[in-house]
Structure formats: C-alpha cells, structure tokens
Coordinates of C-alpha atoms in Angstrom, one line a residue:
Chain A
M6 CA 83.8 66.2 -108.0
N7 CA 84.5 68.2 -104.8
A8 CA 86.3 67.0 -101.7
A9 CA 83.0 66.1 -99.8
A10 CA 81.8 64.0 -102.7
L11 CA 85.1 62.2 -102.9
T12 CA 84.9 61.5 -99.2
R13 CA 81.4 60.1 -99.6
S14 CA 82.4 57.9 -102.6
R15 CA 83.0 54.2 -101.8
I16 CA 85.6 53.7 -104.5
F17 CA 87.8 56.8 -104.0
P18 CA 89.1 56.1 -100.4
L19 CA 89.9 52.5 -101.4
A20 CA 91.7 53.6 -104.6
L21 CA 93.5 56.3 -102.6
G22 CA 94.7 53.8 -100.0
L23 CA 95.9 51.3 -102.7
G24 CA 97.5 54.1 -104.6
A25 CA 99.4 55.3 -101.5
L26 CA 100.6 51.7 -100.9
A27 CA 101.7 51.4 -104.5
A28 CA 103.5 54.7 -104.3
A29 CA 105.3 53.7 -101.0
I30 CA 106.4 50.4 -102.6
L31 CA 107.7 52.2 -105.7
A32 CA 109.5 54.7 -103.4
V33 CA 111.2 51.9 -101.5
E34 CA 112.2 50.2 -104.8
A35 CA 113.7 53.5 -106.0
L36 CA 115.5 54.2 -102.7
I37 CA 117.0 50.7 -102.7
R38 CA 118.1 50.9 -106.4
I39 CA 119.8 54.2 -105.8
G40 CA 121.5 52.8 -102.7
V41 CA 119.9 54.9 -100.0
I42 CA 118.5 51.7 -98.4
N43 CA 120.9 48.7 -98.1
R44 CA 119.6 45.9 -100.4
F45 CA 121.2 43.3 -98.1
I46 CA 118.9 44.3 -95.3
V47 CA 115.7 45.2 -97.2
P48 CA 115.1 43.3 -100.5
L49 CA 113.7 45.0 -103.5
P50 CA 109.9 44.9 -103.5
S51 CA 110.0 43.5 -107.1
Q52 CA 112.1 40.6 -105.8
I53 CA 109.6 40.1 -103.0
A54 CA 106.8 40.0 -105.6
L55 CA 108.7 37.3 -107.5
A56 CA 109.3 35.3 -104.3
F57 CA 105.5 34.9 -103.7
E58 CA 105.2 32.2 -106.3
R59 CA 108.3 30.3 -105.0
V60 CA 107.0 30.5 -101.4
I61 CA 103.5 29.4 -102.3
V62 CA 104.7 26.4 -104.5
E63 CA 107.7 25.2 -102.5
E64 CA 106.9 26.1 -98.8
D65 CA 103.3 24.8 -98.5
I66 CA 102.1 28.3 -97.7
A67 CA 98.4 27.2 -97.9
G68 CA 98.9 24.6 -95.1
R69 CA 100.9 27.0 -93.0
F70 CA 98.4 29.8 -93.6
R71 CA 95.6 27.5 -92.5
L72 CA 97.5 26.4 -89.3
T73 CA 98.3 30.0 -88.3
L74 CA 94.7 31.1 -89.1
F75 CA 93.4 28.2 -87.0
E76 CA 95.6 29.0 -84.0
A77 CA 94.8 32.7 -84.2
F78 CA 91.1 32.1 -84.8
T79 CA 90.9 29.6 -81.8
A80 CA 92.8 32.0 -79.5
G81 CA 90.7 34.9 -80.9
A82 CA 87.4 33.1 -80.1
M83 CA 88.7 32.2 -76.6
I84 CA 89.7 35.8 -75.8
T85 CA 86.3 37.0 -76.9
V86 CA 84.3 34.4 -75.0
V87 CA 86.4 34.4 -71.8
G88 CA 87.3 38.2 -72.0
V89 CA 83.7 39.4 -72.3
S90 CA 82.5 36.9 -69.7
V91 CA 85.2 37.9 -67.2
G92 CA 84.6 41.5 -67.9
L93 CA 80.9 41.1 -67.2
L94 CA 81.6 39.2 -64.0
L95 CA 84.0 42.0 -62.8
F96 CA 81.5 44.6 -63.8
R97 CA 78.7 42.9 -61.8
I98 CA 80.9 42.2 -58.7
N99 CA 82.4 45.5 -57.7
I100 CA 84.7 44.1 -55.0
L101 CA 86.2 41.6 -57.4
R102 CA 86.8 44.3 -59.9
Q103 CA 88.5 46.5 -57.4
A104 CA 90.7 43.6 -56.3
T105 CA 91.8 42.4 -59.8
E106 CA 91.5 45.2 -62.3
T107 CA 95.0 46.5 -61.7
W108 CA 96.4 43.0 -62.1
V109 CA 94.6 42.5 -65.3
A110 CA 96.0 45.9 -66.6
A111 CA 99.5 44.8 -65.5
L112 CA 99.1 41.5 -67.4
A113 CA 98.0 43.5 -70.5
S114 CA 101.4 45.2 -70.6
A115 CA 103.5 42.2 -69.5
P116 CA 105.8 40.5 -72.1
T117 CA 103.9 37.2 -71.7
V118 CA 105.7 35.7 -74.7
L119 CA 108.7 35.2 -72.4
M120 CA 106.6 32.5 -70.6
Y121 CA 106.7 30.2 -73.5
P122 CA 109.0 27.6 -71.8
L123 CA 106.4 27.2 -69.1
F124 CA 103.6 26.7 -71.6
L125 CA 105.8 24.2 -73.5
V126 CA 106.1 22.2 -70.3
I127 CA 102.3 22.4 -69.7
F128 CA 101.0 21.8 -73.2
G129 CA 103.9 20.2 -74.9
R130 CA 105.3 21.2 -78.4
S131 CA 101.8 21.5 -79.9
A132 CA 99.4 24.0 -81.4
W133 CA 97.8 24.4 -77.9
T134 CA 101.0 26.0 -76.5
I135 CA 100.7 28.5 -79.3
I136 CA 97.0 29.0 -78.9
M137 CA 97.3 29.4 -75.1
M138 CA 100.2 31.9 -75.5
G139 CA 98.0 33.9 -77.9
F140 CA 95.1 33.7 -75.5
V141 CA 97.1 34.9 -72.4
A142 CA 98.4 37.8 -74.3
G143 CA 95.1 38.8 -75.9
V144 CA 92.5 38.4 -73.1
P145 CA 93.4 41.3 -70.8
P146 CA 92.4 44.1 -73.2
V147 CA 89.1 42.4 -73.9
I148 CA 88.4 42.2 -70.2
L149 CA 89.4 45.8 -69.5
K150 CA 87.5 47.2 -72.5
T151 CA 84.4 45.1 -71.6
I152 CA 84.4 46.6 -68.1
E153 CA 85.0 50.1 -69.5
G154 CA 82.1 49.7 -72.0
L155 CA 79.7 48.4 -69.5
T156 CA 80.5 51.0 -66.8
G157 CA 80.4 53.7 -69.5
T158 CA 76.8 53.0 -70.4
R159 CA 74.8 56.2 -70.0
R160 CA 72.7 56.1 -66.8
V161 CA 69.6 57.4 -68.6
L162 CA 69.6 54.3 -70.9
I163 CA 69.7 52.0 -67.8
N164 CA 66.9 54.1 -66.3
V165 CA 64.8 53.6 -69.5
G166 CA 65.3 49.9 -69.1
K167 CA 64.3 50.0 -65.4
S168 CA 61.2 52.1 -66.2
F169 CA 60.1 49.4 -68.6
N170 CA 60.6 46.8 -65.8
L171 CA 63.4 44.9 -67.5
T172 CA 64.8 41.9 -65.7
G173 CA 68.6 41.8 -65.0
P174 CA 69.3 39.5 -68.0
Q175 CA 67.0 41.7 -70.3
L176 CA 68.8 44.8 -69.1
F177 CA 72.1 43.3 -70.1
A178 CA 71.0 41.8 -73.4
K179 CA 68.9 44.8 -74.6
I180 CA 70.7 47.8 -73.2
L181 CA 74.1 47.2 -71.5
F182 CA 75.6 44.9 -74.1
P183 CA 74.5 46.9 -77.2
A184 CA 75.6 50.1 -75.6
A185 CA 79.0 48.7 -74.6
L186 CA 79.5 46.9 -78.0
P187 CA 81.7 49.6 -79.7
T188 CA 84.1 49.6 -76.7
I189 CA 84.1 45.8 -76.4
F190 CA 85.1 45.6 -80.0
V191 CA 87.9 48.0 -79.5
G192 CA 89.1 45.5 -76.8
I193 CA 88.6 42.5 -79.2
R194 CA 90.6 44.2 -81.9
L195 CA 93.4 45.1 -79.5
G196 CA 93.3 41.6 -78.1
L197 CA 93.5 40.1 -81.6
I198 CA 96.6 42.2 -82.4
F199 CA 98.4 40.8 -79.2
T200 CA 97.1 37.3 -80.0
L201 CA 98.4 37.3 -83.6
I202 CA 101.8 38.7 -82.5
N203 CA 102.1 36.0 -79.9
V204 CA 100.9 33.2 -82.2
V205 CA 103.4 34.0 -84.9
G206 CA 106.1 34.8 -82.4
V207 CA 105.7 31.5 -80.6
E208 CA 105.6 29.6 -83.9
F209 CA 108.8 31.4 -84.7
L210 CA 110.4 30.5 -81.3
I211 CA 109.3 26.9 -80.9
N212 CA 109.7 26.0 -84.6
F213 CA 106.4 24.2 -84.5
G214 CA 104.8 25.1 -87.9
G215 CA 102.7 27.8 -89.4
L216 CA 103.8 31.1 -90.9
G217 CA 106.1 32.0 -87.9
Q218 CA 108.2 28.9 -88.5
L219 CA 108.4 29.6 -92.2
I220 CA 109.6 33.2 -91.5
N221 CA 112.3 31.6 -89.2
D222 CA 113.3 29.1 -91.8
L223 CA 113.5 31.6 -94.6
A224 CA 115.4 34.1 -92.4
E225 CA 117.9 31.5 -91.4
R226 CA 118.4 30.6 -95.1
Y227 CA 119.0 34.4 -95.6
D228 CA 116.2 34.3 -98.2
L229 CA 115.1 37.9 -97.5
P230 CA 112.6 38.2 -100.4
G231 CA 111.0 34.9 -99.2
T232 CA 111.0 36.2 -95.6
Y233 CA 109.2 39.4 -96.5
A234 CA 106.7 37.4 -98.8
A235 CA 105.9 35.2 -95.8
I236 CA 105.4 38.3 -93.6
S237 CA 102.9 39.5 -96.2
F238 CA 100.8 36.3 -95.5
V239 CA 100.9 37.1 -91.8
I240 CA 99.5 40.5 -92.7
L241 CA 96.8 38.7 -94.7
V242 CA 95.8 36.8 -91.6
S243 CA 95.5 40.0 -89.7
V244 CA 93.4 41.6 -92.5
C245 CA 91.1 38.5 -92.4
F246 CA 90.5 39.0 -88.7
F247 CA 89.9 42.7 -89.0
V248 CA 87.4 42.3 -91.8
L249 CA 85.6 39.5 -89.8
T250 CA 85.4 41.6 -86.6
E251 CA 84.2 44.6 -88.5
W252 CA 81.5 42.5 -90.2
I253 CA 80.4 41.0 -86.9
E254 CA 80.3 44.5 -85.3
R255 CA 78.2 45.9 -88.1
W256 CA 75.9 42.9 -87.9
L257 CA 75.4 43.3 -84.2
R258 CA 75.2 47.1 -84.2
P259 CA 74.5 48.5 -87.7
V260 CA 74.9 52.2 -86.9
D261 CA 76.9 54.3 -84.5
Chain B
M3 CA 55.6 61.0 -40.4
P4 CA 53.3 64.1 -40.7
S5 CA 50.3 63.4 -42.9
V6 CA 49.5 65.4 -45.9
A7 CA 46.6 67.0 -44.0
T8 CA 49.0 68.9 -41.8
L9 CA 50.8 70.5 -44.8
P10 CA 50.3 74.2 -45.4
K11 CA 47.8 75.0 -48.1
S12 CA 48.2 78.2 -50.0
G13 CA 47.5 79.8 -53.3
A14 CA 44.4 80.2 -55.4
A15 CA 43.5 76.5 -55.5
G16 CA 45.4 75.3 -52.5
A17 CA 47.6 72.2 -52.4
Q18 CA 45.5 69.1 -53.2
T19 CA 45.4 66.5 -50.5
A20 CA 46.1 62.8 -50.9
A21 CA 42.6 62.2 -49.8
D22 CA 41.4 63.4 -53.2
A23 CA 40.7 60.5 -55.5
G24 CA 43.6 60.6 -57.9
I25 CA 44.9 58.0 -60.3
L26 CA 48.4 59.0 -58.9
V27 CA 48.7 60.0 -55.3
V28 CA 52.0 61.1 -53.8
D29 CA 51.6 61.2 -50.0
G30 CA 54.1 62.9 -47.7
I31 CA 57.3 62.0 -49.6
V32 CA 60.5 62.8 -47.7
K33 CA 63.8 61.9 -49.3
Q34 CA 67.1 62.6 -47.7
F35 CA 70.6 62.1 -49.1
D36 CA 73.8 61.7 -47.2
T37 CA 76.4 64.2 -48.4
P38 CA 80.0 65.0 -47.2
E39 CA 78.5 68.1 -45.6
G40 CA 75.9 66.1 -43.8
P41 CA 72.3 64.9 -44.4
L42 CA 70.5 66.8 -47.2
V43 CA 66.7 66.8 -47.3
A44 CA 66.0 67.0 -51.0
V45 CA 62.2 66.6 -50.8
D46 CA 60.2 67.3 -47.7
R47 CA 56.6 66.1 -47.1
V48 CA 55.6 66.6 -50.7
S49 CA 52.1 65.4 -51.5
L50 CA 50.0 65.7 -54.6
S51 CA 47.2 64.0 -56.4
V52 CA 46.7 63.7 -60.2
R53 CA 43.2 63.1 -61.5
P54 CA 42.6 60.8 -64.5
G55 CA 43.3 62.7 -67.8
E56 CA 44.8 65.7 -66.0
F57 CA 48.0 67.5 -66.9
L58 CA 49.8 68.5 -63.8
A59 CA 53.1 70.4 -63.9
V60 CA 55.6 70.5 -61.0
I61 CA 57.7 73.7 -61.1
G62 CA 60.5 74.9 -58.9
P63 CA 64.0 76.4 -59.0
S64 CA 67.1 74.4 -59.6
G65 CA 67.9 72.3 -56.6
C66 CA 64.4 72.1 -55.3
G67 CA 64.2 68.3 -55.6
K68 CA 62.1 68.1 -58.8
S69 CA 64.2 65.3 -60.3
T70 CA 64.3 63.5 -57.0
L71 CA 60.5 63.6 -56.9
F72 CA 60.5 62.3 -60.5
N73 CA 62.8 59.4 -59.6
V74 CA 60.7 58.6 -56.5
I75 CA 57.4 58.5 -58.4
G76 CA 59.1 56.5 -61.3
G77 CA 60.4 54.0 -58.7
L78 CA 64.0 54.6 -59.7
I79 CA 65.1 55.5 -56.2
D80 CA 64.0 53.9 -52.9
R81 CA 64.6 54.5 -49.2
Y82 CA 62.2 57.4 -48.8
Q83 CA 59.4 58.1 -46.4
G84 CA 55.8 58.5 -47.6
A85 CA 54.0 56.6 -50.3
V86 CA 53.2 56.6 -54.0
T87 CA 50.0 55.0 -55.1
V88 CA 48.7 54.3 -58.6
G89 CA 45.0 53.5 -58.8
G90 CA 45.1 52.8 -55.1
E91 CA 48.0 50.4 -55.3
T92 CA 51.2 51.3 -53.4
V93 CA 54.2 51.2 -55.6
R94 CA 57.9 50.7 -54.7
G95 CA 59.9 50.5 -57.8
P96 CA 59.1 51.0 -61.5
H97 CA 55.4 50.3 -62.2
P98 CA 53.9 49.4 -65.6
A99 CA 51.2 52.0 -65.2
I100 CA 53.9 54.8 -65.1
G101 CA 55.7 55.7 -68.3
M102 CA 58.8 57.9 -68.0
V103 CA 60.3 60.4 -70.4
F104 CA 63.7 61.6 -69.3
Q105 CA 65.4 65.0 -69.6
E106 CA 68.5 63.5 -71.2
E107 CA 68.6 62.1 -74.7
S108 CA 67.4 58.5 -74.1
T109 CA 66.8 56.9 -77.5
F110 CA 68.9 53.8 -78.2
P111 CA 71.4 54.8 -80.8
W112 CA 71.7 51.2 -82.1
R113 CA 68.0 50.9 -82.9
T114 CA 66.1 52.6 -85.7
V115 CA 63.1 54.9 -84.8
I116 CA 60.6 52.1 -85.3
E117 CA 62.7 49.6 -83.2
N118 CA 63.1 52.2 -80.5
V119 CA 59.3 52.8 -80.3
A120 CA 58.6 49.1 -80.5
F121 CA 61.0 48.4 -77.6
P122 CA 58.4 48.2 -74.8
L123 CA 56.2 46.0 -77.0
E124 CA 59.2 43.7 -77.6
I125 CA 59.8 43.4 -73.9
A126 CA 56.1 42.6 -73.5
G127 CA 56.6 39.7 -75.9
I128 CA 54.3 41.0 -78.7
A129 CA 55.0 39.4 -82.1
R130 CA 57.3 41.3 -84.4
K131 CA 54.7 42.2 -87.1
E132 CA 52.1 43.3 -84.5
R133 CA 54.5 45.4 -82.6
L134 CA 55.9 47.2 -85.6
E135 CA 52.4 48.0 -86.8
K136 CA 51.6 49.4 -83.3
A137 CA 54.8 51.3 -83.2
K138 CA 54.0 52.9 -86.6
R139 CA 50.8 54.3 -85.0
F140 CA 52.7 56.0 -82.2
I141 CA 55.4 57.3 -84.6
A142 CA 52.5 58.9 -86.6
L143 CA 51.1 60.3 -83.3
V144 CA 54.3 62.2 -82.7
G145 CA 54.5 63.3 -86.3
L146 CA 57.5 61.3 -87.4
N147 CA 56.0 59.4 -90.3
G148 CA 58.7 58.6 -92.9
F149 CA 61.5 58.4 -90.4
E150 CA 60.7 54.8 -89.2
N151 CA 64.0 53.4 -90.5
R152 CA 66.2 56.2 -89.6
Y153 CA 68.7 56.0 -86.7
P154 CA 68.6 58.6 -83.8
A155 CA 72.0 60.0 -85.0
E156 CA 70.2 61.0 -88.2
L157 CA 67.6 63.0 -86.3
S158 CA 67.5 66.4 -84.6
G159 CA 67.3 66.7 -80.8
G160 CA 63.6 67.5 -80.9
M161 CA 62.9 64.5 -83.2
R162 CA 64.8 62.2 -80.9
Q163 CA 62.8 63.5 -77.9
R164 CA 59.6 62.8 -79.9
V165 CA 60.9 59.2 -80.5
A166 CA 61.4 58.9 -76.7
I167 CA 57.9 60.1 -76.0
A168 CA 56.4 57.7 -78.7
R169 CA 58.4 54.9 -77.1
T170 CA 57.0 55.6 -73.7
L171 CA 53.4 56.0 -75.1
A172 CA 53.8 52.7 -76.9
S173 CA 53.8 51.0 -73.5
E174 CA 50.4 52.5 -73.0
P175 CA 51.0 53.8 -69.5
K176 CA 48.2 55.1 -67.4
I177 CA 50.4 58.0 -66.3
L178 CA 53.0 59.8 -68.4
L179 CA 55.8 61.1 -66.2
M180 CA 58.1 63.6 -67.9
D181 CA 61.2 65.2 -66.4
E182 CA 62.1 68.4 -68.3
P183 CA 61.8 66.7 -71.6
F184 CA 62.4 69.8 -73.6
A185 CA 65.3 71.2 -71.5
S186 CA 67.9 70.7 -74.1
L187 CA 65.9 72.2 -76.9
D188 CA 65.7 75.8 -78.2
E189 CA 62.7 77.9 -77.4
Q190 CA 60.9 77.6 -80.7
T191 CA 61.3 73.8 -80.9
R192 CA 60.1 73.7 -77.2
L193 CA 56.9 75.6 -78.1
L194 CA 56.2 73.4 -81.1
L195 CA 56.9 70.2 -79.2
G196 CA 54.6 71.6 -76.4
D197 CA 51.9 71.7 -79.1
K198 CA 52.6 68.1 -80.0
V199 CA 52.4 67.0 -76.3
L200 CA 49.2 69.0 -75.9
Q201 CA 47.7 67.4 -78.9
I202 CA 48.7 63.9 -77.8
Q203 CA 47.5 64.5 -74.3
Q204 CA 44.1 65.7 -75.6
D205 CA 43.8 62.9 -78.1
L206 CA 44.6 60.1 -75.7
Q207 CA 43.3 61.8 -72.6
Q208 CA 46.7 60.9 -71.2
T209 CA 47.2 61.6 -67.5
T210 CA 50.5 63.5 -67.4
L211 CA 52.8 64.7 -64.7
L212 CA 55.4 67.2 -66.0
I213 CA 58.5 68.2 -64.0
T214 CA 59.9 71.5 -65.3
H215 CA 61.7 74.7 -64.3
N216 CA 60.2 76.6 -67.3
I217 CA 57.2 78.7 -66.3
T218 CA 55.9 79.3 -69.9
E219 CA 56.1 75.6 -70.6
A220 CA 54.2 74.8 -67.5
V221 CA 51.4 77.3 -68.1
Q222 CA 51.2 76.4 -71.8
L223 CA 50.6 72.7 -71.0
A224 CA 49.2 72.2 -67.6
D225 CA 45.8 72.2 -65.9
R226 CA 47.3 72.7 -62.6
I227 CA 50.8 73.8 -61.5
L228 CA 52.4 72.8 -58.2
V229 CA 55.0 75.3 -57.2
M230 CA 57.9 74.0 -55.0
T231 CA 60.2 75.8 -52.7
Y232 CA 64.0 75.8 -52.9
R233 CA 65.8 73.2 -50.7
P234 CA 64.3 71.4 -49.0
G235 CA 61.7 71.0 -51.8
R236 CA 58.2 71.5 -50.3
V237 CA 54.9 72.3 -51.8
K238 CA 54.6 76.1 -51.9
R239 CA 51.2 76.3 -53.6
M240 CA 49.0 74.8 -56.3
V241 CA 47.8 77.0 -59.1
E242 CA 44.8 76.1 -61.3
I243 CA 45.4 77.2 -64.9
D244 CA 42.0 78.2 -66.3
L245 CA 43.0 78.5 -69.9
P246 CA 40.7 77.1 -72.6
R247 CA 41.2 73.7 -74.1
P248 CA 42.0 72.5 -76.7
R249 CA 45.2 74.6 -76.3
S250 CA 48.1 75.3 -78.5
S251 CA 51.2 77.5 -78.4
D252 CA 49.1 80.4 -79.6
V253 CA 47.9 80.7 -76.0
V254 CA 51.3 82.3 -75.1
S255 CA 50.2 85.6 -76.6
S256 CA 47.0 85.8 -74.5
E257 CA 46.7 88.2 -71.6
A258 CA 45.6 85.5 -69.2
F259 CA 48.7 83.5 -70.1
G260 CA 50.9 86.5 -69.1
R261 CA 49.0 86.9 -65.8
Y262 CA 49.6 83.3 -64.9
V263 CA 53.3 83.5 -65.8
A264 CA 53.7 86.7 -63.7
E265 CA 51.8 85.1 -60.8
I266 CA 54.0 82.0 -60.8
W267 CA 57.1 84.0 -61.3
S268 CA 56.3 86.1 -58.2
D269 CA 56.2 82.8 -56.2
L270 CA 59.3 81.4 -57.9
R271 CA 61.4 84.6 -57.7
E272 CA 61.8 84.3 -54.0
E273 CA 62.8 80.7 -54.2
A274 CA 65.1 81.1 -57.1
T275 CA 66.8 84.1 -55.3
R276 CA 67.3 81.9 -52.2
G277 CA 68.8 79.2 -54.4
M278 CA 71.2 81.6 -56.1
Q279 CA 72.3 83.0 -52.7
D280 CA 72.8 79.5 -51.3
E281 CA 74.8 78.5 -54.3
E282 CA 77.0 81.7 -54.1
S283 CA 77.5 81.1 -50.3
R284 CA 78.5 77.4 -50.9
T285 CA 81.0 78.5 -53.7
L286 CA 82.4 81.1 -51.4
H287 CA 82.9 78.6 -48.5
A288 CA 84.4 76.0 -50.8
G289 CA 86.8 78.6 -52.1
A290 CA 87.8 79.7 -48.6
A291 CA 88.2 76.1 -47.5
S292 CA 90.6 75.3 -50.3

C-alpha cells in the first residue's frame, strides 16, 4: 500500500494517532523508570492507569463528569447563540462594529478568570457562576469569527443572491450563513476551549464540584496518579465537544 | 440628459436606438464614480436594444465600463442616469426577467450540483421533488448528466461555470446576462463552452447579452457586437455578424470569421492602445508622487 492509499484509508490515520499516543506514553514510562523524569512530579503512566478504577469507584467520577459536562455544554450553547447573534448584529450595523470590535478583541485576550470573586458575588457559589465565567471567556472569539466569516463572504455569491431577488433574511440564511459557517465554527471551537478551561478552572478555584474540584482535592492529597486520571476525564469532556461540533458542522455543511 | 437619438452612429450597422422595439432597452446610461482623483465617468450615454431571441455581445478594452454596464443592467448598482427597461417596464434593481452569469466562480460550494441548479426554484417556493426534476433537465442541457450529486470542489472550472449557467437558466429568465463567463478558462475550454452556450441559446431561443473583451468569443457567439470606447465607455459602433446559424466553434476557421475579427480589432486596437497609455501614465504619476 503506497503513501497516498494510506492517507485515504480511514483506519490507518486513526491507528497511527493511537500508536503515536501509546509510544509517547511508553516513552514517558521509560524516562520516569530510568530517572530522567522525577516520579514525584510526574507519576508513572501505569500508576495513572491503575488509578482510573479507584477514581471512578471512590470519587463519583460519573456525577462530576456529568456536572462539568452540563456546565460546559450550557456555557457552550450560550456562547454559540449569543456569539453568533452579536456577531451578526455587529456585521449588520457597521458603526456598532467600529465602536466595539476592538473591545471585544481585548476581552478575548483578557484573563477573565480573575473576575471570579465578582461573579461569586453576583451568582453565588453555584453552577451559574461557573457557567457565566465560561460564557464570558468563550463568547469573544465566537463574535469575532462570526464577523470575520460574514464579512469574508465572496461578493459574487452575494450578487448571485441579489440577482435572484433574495430578501434580507433569505440572503442571510441561504448564502451569508452557509458561506461563513467554516469560520464561525473555528470561533465556536476556540470559544469552547476558553469555556472549558474556565469552567474547570473556576470549579478548581471555588471548590464547588465537578472535575475541577476533584483535581483540586486529589492534588491537595498529593494523589498524583489520581490527579492525572481526573485530568484525563477533562480531556474526555473536550473530546466530546469537539466530536459534537464536528458532527454539527458536517451536518450543516457537508463538504468544503 | 442627452437622448439616445443624439448619440453618434457609426459602423456597418450603426448603433441601434432605444426607439427600436427590444425586449431589453438600455437608454442613455451614465454612471459616474467618485474616486480620490475626482469623479470618474465609467459609462457615458450608452444605449442599446436587444431583440427577443437575439445574442448581443458588448466588447471593449479593459476599463471601458463593461462590468459597470453589466451591473447597471442587472440592477446591482444604482444612482445612475438613464433607464433600463425590460419588456417596456423600467427596472431599478434586480429583475426576475434578467438572469445573471458572473465572471468569477459563483457556485455555492456547500451545495451539490443539483442543489445549486435548483436554488432559484427553491427560492421560488417550488416543491422539492418538482424542483429537482426541473434542475435535472437544466443539468442535462449544459451536459453535466451524472454529476448531479457532486460538489463544485470536485468539478473543473469549466464544469463549475456550466453549473452557474444552468442555475441561471433554471430561473427561466427572459434575458440571459453574462459578464465574461469564460474569462478564467483556457482557450480550448472557452471554445467548447462557447459551443454549449450557442446550442443552449439556439435550443431555447434565449435572448442573451454577453459582456466580453474577447473578440473571437464575441464573433463566435453573437448576432451583433457593440464595440465600446476606452474610458469613458461609450458606444463606438455596432457590428452585425452575418455568419450562418446554427453555429459552432468550427466557424472560427472560416474566412468570414477572420474578417470580422480583423474588423473589430481595428476598432479596438485604438481603444486598447489608449487604455494602455493611460494606465502607464497613471502608474508613472503614482510612482512620481510616492
């Protein structure tokens, strides 16, 4: 089988990725065992694997996973709905865009997680503080990428729509939105990254629950294998989101 | 506003006046743009009339305002002087009787060929089954049977342009308005697509207005050719193309074809030279200013 055929294969890239991951884990295991990496800082991957069962059975991982997933999903849905709507509004009203786009960009790069005491005062020690922190951190990239996607729509496609006498809403639904979709999804994925970081980070900071709190608990107990096992579950939440967004994008726009 | 009757008439056939009964009448169009260097008259008192079923080509050098004229007729730009009428009805803005094919690649990449072609029917609210059936007929008309479920990214440039033509034809416009639709294609594909357009035009008796800068393309396809001057774009003359129909790309090897090409080139050479000198002069001034 030549390189082109391997690239086209569905199984091979997946197997190569998993193989590379397994090789990296084995390499870390070997480096720790021969003393290159300090085992008191990074636990053995084999110990982490053994810690999974303990974390699942003793630490209510399913409940915590569900809570983190719920917070991240709610915040994710909010950044999508609000971010795309605000992006559309700023695209339509040029003066508003000129007045606010820089501020939105500044907000995207601001360490909003430091505002958690303010959110605690507003929303109390509840899931809503975590959701809103995730929302504030994740919404700017969605707004910015929505504007970029809509303004980047090729003029000729808009002219095709006009030549067929499309109304404003038809032009948006049939041309602008599908044309901007790939860029909008880049924004949603970026936003979800920021959202998830903030959700887990604020869970960690306010000790409310979810995987963030578990990571904090395990780290304070100096249970390093357990901590890394819990982090693996956060990665699993992230994987769930990326699979979901990819599925939605393919459903909305099957080919690019 | 000077009426079309005051415009100079020249050439073998003379510029047709708006008074002639045409399905599409362009009367004394003047379009001016504001530029940093001051007002620029892109199109100046251009008038033409297209008869039902006729193929009219508008030819001119780069910068003569051909695309501006295309946008005015298609209703994509406003704030111009003069009038465009379709079947006696004055139009300001896109009109359902005018179907436009653009120079740039304009298929929707997120839709399959059949979904692209069915697009105007979808907008018209035709039921899915019916519009797909109808779209298939237009796909067959442009010779793309078997490609219905392919995406534009899977097609060549020439095939994509045929999809765009089929999509416009699916809206069943009275007038097909094309702006250099083959500009980005190689010469052979251009000739073959020209054949396809000729065949469609002959089959449907489709009134067509083609904007182009390609002389051979214009002579191959058109019944009449309107030659425009370099900036500001004015009507230089109208040439009747008396080549037999039905026509195909074989016509390019005929003696008469060569004579028409030479005749039009002699008109265009002066304008193209003026355009080139103007461009060189502007580049020189821009260089000196910076």
